[in-house]
Amino acid sequence: MNIDILLGLQWGDEGKGKIVDALSPVYDVIARFQGGPNAGHSLEFNNVKHVLHLIPSGIFHADKLNIIGNGVVVDPSVFKKEIEALGPPVSELTKRLIISNKANLILPSHRILDAAYEMSKGNSKIGSTLKGIGPAYTDKTSRNGLRVGDILKKDFRQRYNDHFINHLTILKSYDFKFDLKEYENGWFEGIEMLKKFPVSNTEYLVNELAGKAKRILAEGAQGTMLDMDFGSYPFVTSSNTISAGACTGLGISPKLIGDIFGVFKAYCTRVGCGPFPTELFDNTGTNLRNIGHEFGSTTGRPRRCGWLDLPAMKYAIMINGITKLFMTKADVMSGFKTIKVCTSYKIDGKTSFELPYNSDIAIEPVYAELEGWQEEITTKRDYNELPSALKKYINFIEKQTGIPITMISVGPDREETIFRN
Ligand code: GDP
Ligand code: IMO
Ligand code: MG
């Protein structure tokens, strides 16, 4: 069982990129299995912050192999920009990164469709990142998609045009103005960049490497509460963000899975629309946003902030089969007098420990109140040095969930990490 999975337990932005980068030294391969440029995974080292969208967060480790799996949707123009911003020359990066020929392409017209669909929804919009994710996965499941492997085919341009004509027909029914040229030039330049990288049946490679006892880390994007099936539908993304998604998104058997790491923030954030039972509309929410720099890594939008939601987290732990928890951003709450944690919901006056089916139902969070910690913790590297109130908070979560918290992130830098066995 050489494949571990790391994924988000909340609404995304839990700090997955930082943790994957910090864990990369103990793995041989880092692989993305779903999502696309809607993701924004930040990591920091040597005082420089990097934000990755499509490329796995192991890319800065020269001796690691990174894989973009079949479950990912790839926008070539985003890919090119990201490659060029990384630093190392392309000739070096082509040795570190392989792309599945079965990953579907996001076309410029998918981005336009995403915007047209959102606009037409009026007040009930999803709050999409507008990166074309929904329309690209729609074409995949309706068996109309173009895939990375197709870019090498002689009739690729013709196929692209056929897709565009289909999308144009749909767009005619929307009152939506767009400038395709703006996207198209960069997109075709991106195709040329993609051609420089190895493209293959990565499912063979992943299984072969797992068979040779190489250690593989599958890096999730978004979060469990944005999962297409189990998130707060319809306010979700268009892929399976849960651990099962790693099997379909890389071509691996569940038998190969070892640990399943669940990353969560010490509080909650959500960007975009949809239910968020513990959302704070007061100064505490504003403080969390400002101190935690809670602004989207992909869109720059302010993130909605609230207290930790244990019923939602327990649900995520159950659906994913989490074996270890990793907590991020407790440093943001240093100085808070008290900390609240939602332990159950009141729905229609009745206590509930379950997430309701209806996403428009009124949920009243029921809170436990814990003592806050006053000390700065970013410089701490040993669990024993952490303030006792924070240790109590950690123990409380472990007791409630039944899962050990084996890593505590105390800052955005890869060094600002406490491992605990
Ligand atoms: P991801 O999408 O899950 O990879 O998370 P994002 O990168 O979108 O958002 C997490 C943000 O928190 C980024 O700006 C990180 O640099 C930052 N971050 C990650 N871990 C910590 C932490 O423990 N403390 C603080 N203060 N910031 C963190
Ligand atoms: P990472 O990997 C946070 C949200 C959007 C919107 C909904 C659907 O950085 O954690 P989409 O563009 O997928 O159609 O948007 O999902 N969303 C994210 N929120 N982090 C992300 O990724 C997200 N990716 C999508 O804000 O509410
Ligand atoms: Mg993010």
XYZ file of C-alpha atoms and ligand atoms in Angstrom:
477
model
C 0.000 0.000 0.000
C 2.304 2.710 -1.291
C -0.182 5.360 -2.252
C -1.303 7.906 0.329
C -3.970 10.514 -0.335
C -4.043 14.058 1.022
C -7.236 16.061 0.671
C -9.257 18.923 2.127
C -12.011 18.270 4.664
C -13.767 21.618 4.395
C -14.620 23.970 1.503
C -11.126 24.102 -0.016
C -8.103 26.281 0.798
C -7.267 24.258 3.913
C -3.540 24.593 3.176
C -3.116 21.442 1.062
C -0.381 22.935 -1.141
C 1.774 23.914 1.818
C 1.466 20.483 3.412
C 2.114 18.557 0.180
C 5.282 20.591 -0.362
C 6.365 19.970 3.242
C 5.689 16.212 2.905
C 7.257 15.814 -0.554
C 10.715 14.793 0.736
C 9.298 11.452 1.946
C 7.575 10.654 -1.379
C 8.874 9.750 -4.841
C 5.807 10.865 -6.784
C 3.183 13.586 -6.260
C 0.039 13.279 -8.380
C -3.028 15.473 -8.887
C -6.202 13.441 -9.504
C -9.072 15.902 -10.032
C -10.025 19.535 -10.404
C -8.123 21.980 -12.539
C -7.209 25.650 -12.548
C -10.026 26.385 -10.071
C -7.498 25.184 -7.473
C -4.973 27.588 -5.979
C -2.379 25.773 -3.876
C 0.066 28.093 -2.116
C 3.415 27.121 -0.723
C 6.302 29.123 0.626
C 10.027 28.610 1.067
C 13.025 30.979 1.145
C 10.555 33.847 1.732
C 8.918 33.370 -1.670
C 5.261 32.403 -2.085
C 4.227 30.256 -5.072
C 0.640 29.580 -6.133
C 0.007 26.449 -8.193
C -3.219 25.734 -10.059
C -2.667 22.666 -12.224
C 0.815 21.529 -11.340
C 1.258 19.226 -8.331
C 2.793 20.814 -5.243
C 5.874 18.561 -5.353
C 7.260 20.407 -8.399
C 9.861 22.415 -6.458
C 11.633 19.255 -5.330
C 14.028 18.487 -8.192
C 14.193 14.730 -7.550
C 10.420 14.107 -7.465
C 8.161 13.008 -10.272
C 4.899 14.969 -10.596
C 1.878 13.630 -12.444
C -1.238 15.380 -13.730
C -3.684 12.475 -13.709
C -6.571 11.589 -16.005
C -9.137 13.043 -13.592
C -7.778 16.583 -13.949
C -9.113 19.116 -16.475
C -6.263 21.042 -18.097
C -6.381 24.572 -19.491
C -3.275 24.853 -21.709
C -3.024 28.640 -21.339
C -3.005 28.370 -17.523
C -0.512 25.514 -17.797
C 1.901 27.600 -19.900
C 1.733 30.609 -17.570
C 2.285 28.396 -14.565
C 5.265 26.591 -16.087
C 6.871 29.904 -17.016
C 6.384 31.325 -13.511
C 7.962 28.354 -11.722
C 11.588 29.371 -12.206
C 13.463 26.266 -13.441
C 13.932 26.062 -17.260
C 11.323 24.110 -19.246
C 14.007 21.548 -20.229
C 14.416 20.753 -16.512
C 10.681 20.733 -15.749
C 9.958 18.235 -18.535
C 11.956 15.702 -16.454
C 9.801 16.352 -13.372
C 6.280 16.412 -14.804
C 4.192 13.935 -16.813
C 0.625 14.473 -17.993
C -2.045 11.843 -18.568
C -3.187 11.556 -22.174
C -6.690 11.045 -20.763
C -6.934 14.355 -18.903
C -9.654 16.442 -20.554
C -8.910 19.865 -21.990
C -10.621 23.076 -20.929
C -11.325 24.999 -24.142
C -11.582 28.805 -24.321
C -15.295 28.332 -25.044
C -15.690 26.331 -21.795
C -14.621 29.420 -19.878
C -17.124 31.529 -21.778
C -19.883 28.967 -21.161
C -19.012 28.960 -17.440
C -19.492 32.737 -17.329
C -22.715 32.593 -19.387
C -24.218 29.886 -17.128
C -23.303 31.802 -13.978
C -24.759 35.044 -15.309
C -27.995 33.319 -16.251
C -28.414 31.980 -12.693
C -28.946 35.458 -11.271
C -29.258 35.266 -7.489
C -28.748 31.512 -7.296
C -25.286 31.459 -8.849
C -22.643 28.984 -7.648
C -19.848 31.524 -7.266
C -17.706 29.550 -9.740
C -14.078 30.517 -10.248
C -15.075 30.890 -13.953
C -12.171 28.746 -15.110
C -14.406 26.560 -17.295
C -14.427 23.614 -14.885
C -18.163 22.751 -15.001
C -18.507 22.920 -18.806
C -15.273 20.908 -19.349
C -16.417 18.098 -17.023
C -19.878 18.254 -18.640
C -18.310 17.585 -22.050
C -16.236 14.782 -20.517
C -19.226 12.953 -19.035
C -21.370 13.520 -22.124
C -18.492 12.002 -24.114
C -17.813 15.114 -26.131
C -14.508 16.120 -24.582
C -11.138 16.767 -26.168
C -8.274 15.165 -24.251
C -4.593 15.945 -23.839
C -3.732 12.891 -25.983
C -5.694 14.451 -28.866
C -3.284 17.379 -29.246
C -0.868 15.084 -31.112
C -3.485 14.048 -33.668
C -3.294 15.513 -37.169
C -6.910 16.670 -37.187
C -6.696 18.364 -33.750
C -7.440 21.855 -35.140
C -10.492 20.537 -36.989
C -11.739 18.815 -33.822
C -11.208 22.018 -31.876
C -13.266 23.956 -34.435
C -16.083 21.371 -34.298
C -16.234 21.769 -30.519
C -16.256 25.500 -30.798
C -19.177 25.448 -33.252
C -21.146 23.244 -30.824
C -20.421 25.609 -27.953
C -21.345 28.610 -30.090
C -24.747 27.056 -30.766
C -25.336 26.788 -27.008
C -24.045 30.316 -26.384
C -26.512 31.767 -28.912
C -29.329 31.074 -26.479
C -27.647 33.280 -23.862
C -27.508 37.028 -23.997
C -23.792 37.053 -23.355
C -21.055 39.050 -25.052
C -17.606 37.533 -25.297
C -14.258 37.939 -26.977
C -12.892 34.530 -27.862
C -9.684 35.847 -29.432
C -8.626 37.089 -25.994
C -8.397 33.463 -24.784
C -7.683 31.615 -28.013
C -4.187 32.926 -28.827
C -2.840 32.061 -25.379
C -4.614 28.707 -25.523
C -2.869 27.559 -28.699
C 0.473 28.773 -27.342
C -0.348 26.619 -24.309
C -0.913 23.605 -26.574
C 2.644 24.054 -27.917
C 3.928 24.154 -24.317
C 1.997 20.970 -23.453
C 3.622 19.213 -26.429
C 7.052 19.718 -24.847
C 6.056 17.553 -21.851
C 5.778 13.774 -21.727
C 2.157 12.706 -22.263
C 1.300 9.070 -21.593
C -0.993 6.428 -20.112
C 0.004 7.555 -16.610
C -2.179 4.828 -15.047
C 0.432 2.267 -16.174
C 3.229 4.388 -14.755
C 1.544 4.925 -11.360
C 0.808 1.216 -10.967
C 4.308 0.248 -12.077
C 5.894 2.665 -9.600
C 3.605 1.501 -6.786
C 4.634 -2.074 -7.639
C 8.285 -1.079 -7.280
C 7.566 0.206 -3.763
C 7.909 3.859 -4.797
C 5.964 6.133 -2.473
C 3.179 8.103 -4.104
C 1.177 11.012 -2.661
C -2.148 11.818 -4.345
C -2.891 15.546 -3.906
C -6.544 16.506 -3.738
C -7.954 19.830 -4.857
C -10.974 21.735 -3.488
C -12.463 20.103 -0.393
C -14.935 17.418 0.666
C -17.750 19.911 1.170
C -17.346 20.910 -2.508
C -17.572 17.297 -3.731
C -19.997 16.850 -6.619
C -21.955 14.093 -4.828
C -21.457 14.764 -1.124
C -20.923 18.538 -0.975
C -23.615 21.171 -0.550
C -25.101 20.543 -3.991
C -25.572 22.496 -6.225
C -22.970 24.791 -4.597
C -20.135 22.406 -5.381
C -17.442 21.859 -7.970
C -17.843 19.364 -10.821
C -15.507 16.585 -9.687
C -15.233 14.020 -6.892
C -12.885 15.669 -4.433
C -13.052 12.745 -1.981
C -10.605 9.856 -1.549
C -12.532 7.687 -4.023
C -11.692 10.321 -6.655
C -8.008 9.401 -6.363
C -8.761 5.896 -7.673
C -10.716 7.060 -10.713
C -8.511 10.121 -11.244
C -5.250 8.158 -11.374
C -6.316 4.663 -12.387
C -5.443 2.887 -9.146
C -7.135 0.215 -7.083
C -8.423 1.001 -3.564
C -6.200 -1.922 -2.504
C -3.137 0.278 -3.083
C -4.248 3.073 -0.751
C -2.417 3.453 2.555
C -2.986 6.569 4.621
C -5.679 9.117 3.838
C -4.688 12.484 5.276
C -7.427 15.033 5.975
C -6.284 18.651 6.060
C -8.440 21.135 7.953
C -8.093 24.718 9.086
C -8.446 25.406 12.799
C -11.499 27.437 11.712
C -13.544 27.356 8.498
C -13.580 29.359 5.307
C -15.629 29.212 2.168
C -15.295 31.201 -1.056
C -18.256 31.363 -3.410
C -21.920 30.790 -2.612
C -23.755 28.092 -0.656
C -24.495 27.079 2.929
C -21.948 27.722 5.664
C -23.568 27.039 9.060
C -20.823 28.536 11.251
C -20.194 31.645 9.156
C -19.399 34.753 11.214
C -20.683 38.145 10.128
C -19.160 40.042 13.052
C -15.707 41.363 13.996
C -14.433 37.859 14.754
C -15.119 36.875 11.138
C -13.382 40.016 9.895
C -10.410 39.339 12.183
C -10.062 35.772 10.899
C -10.125 37.089 7.313
C -7.588 39.841 7.933
C -5.180 37.962 10.207
C -5.442 34.770 8.132
C -5.154 36.663 4.796
C -8.291 34.867 3.723
C -8.520 36.012 0.130
C -8.787 33.476 -2.721
C -5.484 32.194 -4.171
C -7.109 31.877 -7.611
C -9.632 34.712 -7.788
C -8.580 37.083 -4.965
C -12.165 37.047 -3.631
C -12.578 37.543 0.143
C -13.211 34.197 1.840
C -16.185 33.839 4.171
C -14.912 32.878 7.655
C -16.426 31.015 10.593
C -15.799 28.631 13.486
C -14.802 25.000 13.082
C -17.782 22.828 12.133
C -17.428 19.340 13.649
C -20.591 17.730 12.184
C -19.325 18.687 8.704
C -15.815 17.505 9.554
C -17.012 14.160 10.938
C -19.031 13.677 7.750
C -15.915 14.379 5.675
C -13.867 11.953 7.807
C -16.491 9.242 7.261
C -16.837 9.715 3.495
C -13.047 9.758 2.965
C -11.947 7.148 5.506
C -9.451 9.575 7.022
C -6.603 7.937 8.943
C -4.724 11.064 10.090
C -5.664 14.695 10.526
C -3.439 17.674 9.715
C -4.421 21.028 11.241
C -3.405 24.352 9.662
C -3.583 28.025 10.632
C -4.017 27.717 14.412
C -1.482 30.596 14.517
C -4.189 32.859 13.075
C -6.241 32.442 16.268
C -3.436 33.405 18.675
C -4.796 36.213 20.858
C -8.448 35.117 20.698
C -9.915 35.094 24.207
C -12.282 32.228 23.490
C -12.689 29.807 20.605
C -15.988 28.276 19.589
C -16.480 24.894 17.937
C -19.773 23.740 16.457
C -20.610 20.310 17.890
C -24.169 19.875 16.571
C -26.873 21.682 14.624
C -30.387 22.804 15.556
C -32.681 22.242 12.615
C -36.406 23.020 13.062
C -35.771 23.172 16.808
C -34.329 19.629 16.886
C -30.715 18.656 17.587
C -29.003 17.081 14.601
C -25.511 15.713 14.016
C -26.104 15.291 10.299
C -25.829 17.617 7.339
C -29.312 18.234 5.924
C -30.139 17.274 2.332
C -31.579 20.678 1.465
C -28.945 23.335 0.992
C -31.450 26.135 1.664
C -32.559 24.893 5.093
C -31.891 27.079 8.168
C -29.177 25.562 10.389
C -28.407 26.922 13.835
C -24.960 25.853 15.040
C -24.644 24.684 18.660
C -21.250 25.640 20.061
C -18.827 24.409 22.691
C -16.644 27.213 24.003
C -12.954 26.691 24.713
C -10.284 28.924 26.145
C -8.100 30.666 23.537
C -4.300 30.916 23.553
C -2.455 34.202 23.650
C 1.077 33.222 22.566
C 2.431 33.505 19.011
C 3.096 29.948 17.815
C 4.697 30.452 14.391
C 8.224 29.946 15.725
C 7.359 26.722 17.577
C 8.662 23.460 16.116
C 7.879 21.025 18.924
C 4.398 19.955 19.985
C 5.390 20.186 23.647
C 6.160 23.904 23.231
C 2.598 24.738 22.151
C 0.354 26.623 24.592
C -1.743 24.339 26.790
C -5.015 25.927 25.581
C -4.095 24.996 21.984
C -3.219 21.454 23.084
C -6.660 21.270 24.743
C -8.252 22.443 21.473
C -6.325 19.730 19.584
C -7.322 17.062 22.136
C -10.952 18.178 21.958
C -11.018 17.732 18.168
C -9.255 14.365 18.405
C -11.757 13.152 20.985
C -14.734 14.362 18.975
C -13.520 12.841 15.697
C -11.628 9.802 16.966
C -8.732 10.574 14.571
C -5.235 11.704 15.654
C -3.918 15.088 14.591
C -0.386 14.180 13.537
C 0.706 17.433 11.921
C 0.168 21.016 12.983
C 1.013 23.816 10.570
C 1.911 27.058 12.365
C 2.664 29.289 9.366
C 2.696 29.346 5.551
C 6.389 28.417 5.153
C 7.342 24.757 4.631
C 9.522 24.979 7.755
C 6.615 26.204 9.890
C 5.349 22.698 10.480
C 5.158 20.487 13.563
C 5.164 16.705 13.046
C 3.765 14.684 15.904
C 3.702 10.915 16.167
P -4.978 25.065 -0.569
O -5.859 25.417 -1.708
O -5.599 24.041 0.327
O -3.594 24.657 -0.999
O -4.844 26.384 0.326
P -4.547 27.873 -0.230
O -3.127 27.943 -0.638
O -5.565 28.279 -1.225
O -4.846 28.725 1.070
C -4.150 28.532 2.258
C -3.460 29.852 2.618
O -2.996 29.766 3.935
C -2.244 30.139 1.759
O -2.095 31.538 1.654
C -1.102 29.535 2.566
O 0.144 30.168 2.290
C -1.559 29.817 3.962
N -1.182 28.834 4.984
C -1.086 27.477 4.900
N -0.837 26.938 6.110
C -0.783 27.972 6.985
C -0.603 28.059 8.399
O -0.466 27.071 9.115
N -0.636 29.314 8.948
C -0.824 30.432 8.192
N -0.840 31.608 8.821
N -1.003 30.385 6.874
C -0.999 29.171 6.275
P -8.406 24.630 -3.734
O -7.854 23.395 -4.410
C -11.885 26.959 -2.577
C -15.374 26.799 -5.238
C -15.752 28.057 -5.980
C -17.244 27.852 -6.101
C -17.370 26.347 -6.336
C -17.468 25.930 -7.789
O -7.538 25.815 -3.871
O -8.816 24.325 -2.348
P -15.798 25.895 -9.846
O -14.849 26.919 -10.398
O -15.140 24.627 -9.439
O -16.957 25.649 -10.772
O -16.430 26.572 -8.526
O -16.199 25.777 -5.769
N -13.970 26.356 -5.440
C -13.006 26.468 -4.514
N -13.029 27.042 -3.284
N -10.772 26.327 -3.013
C -10.745 25.735 -4.220
O -9.707 24.975 -4.628
C -11.889 25.820 -5.049
N -12.188 25.376 -6.289
C -13.464 25.698 -6.513
O -15.439 29.195 -5.238
O -17.876 28.138 -4.875
Mg -6.680 27.138 -2.560
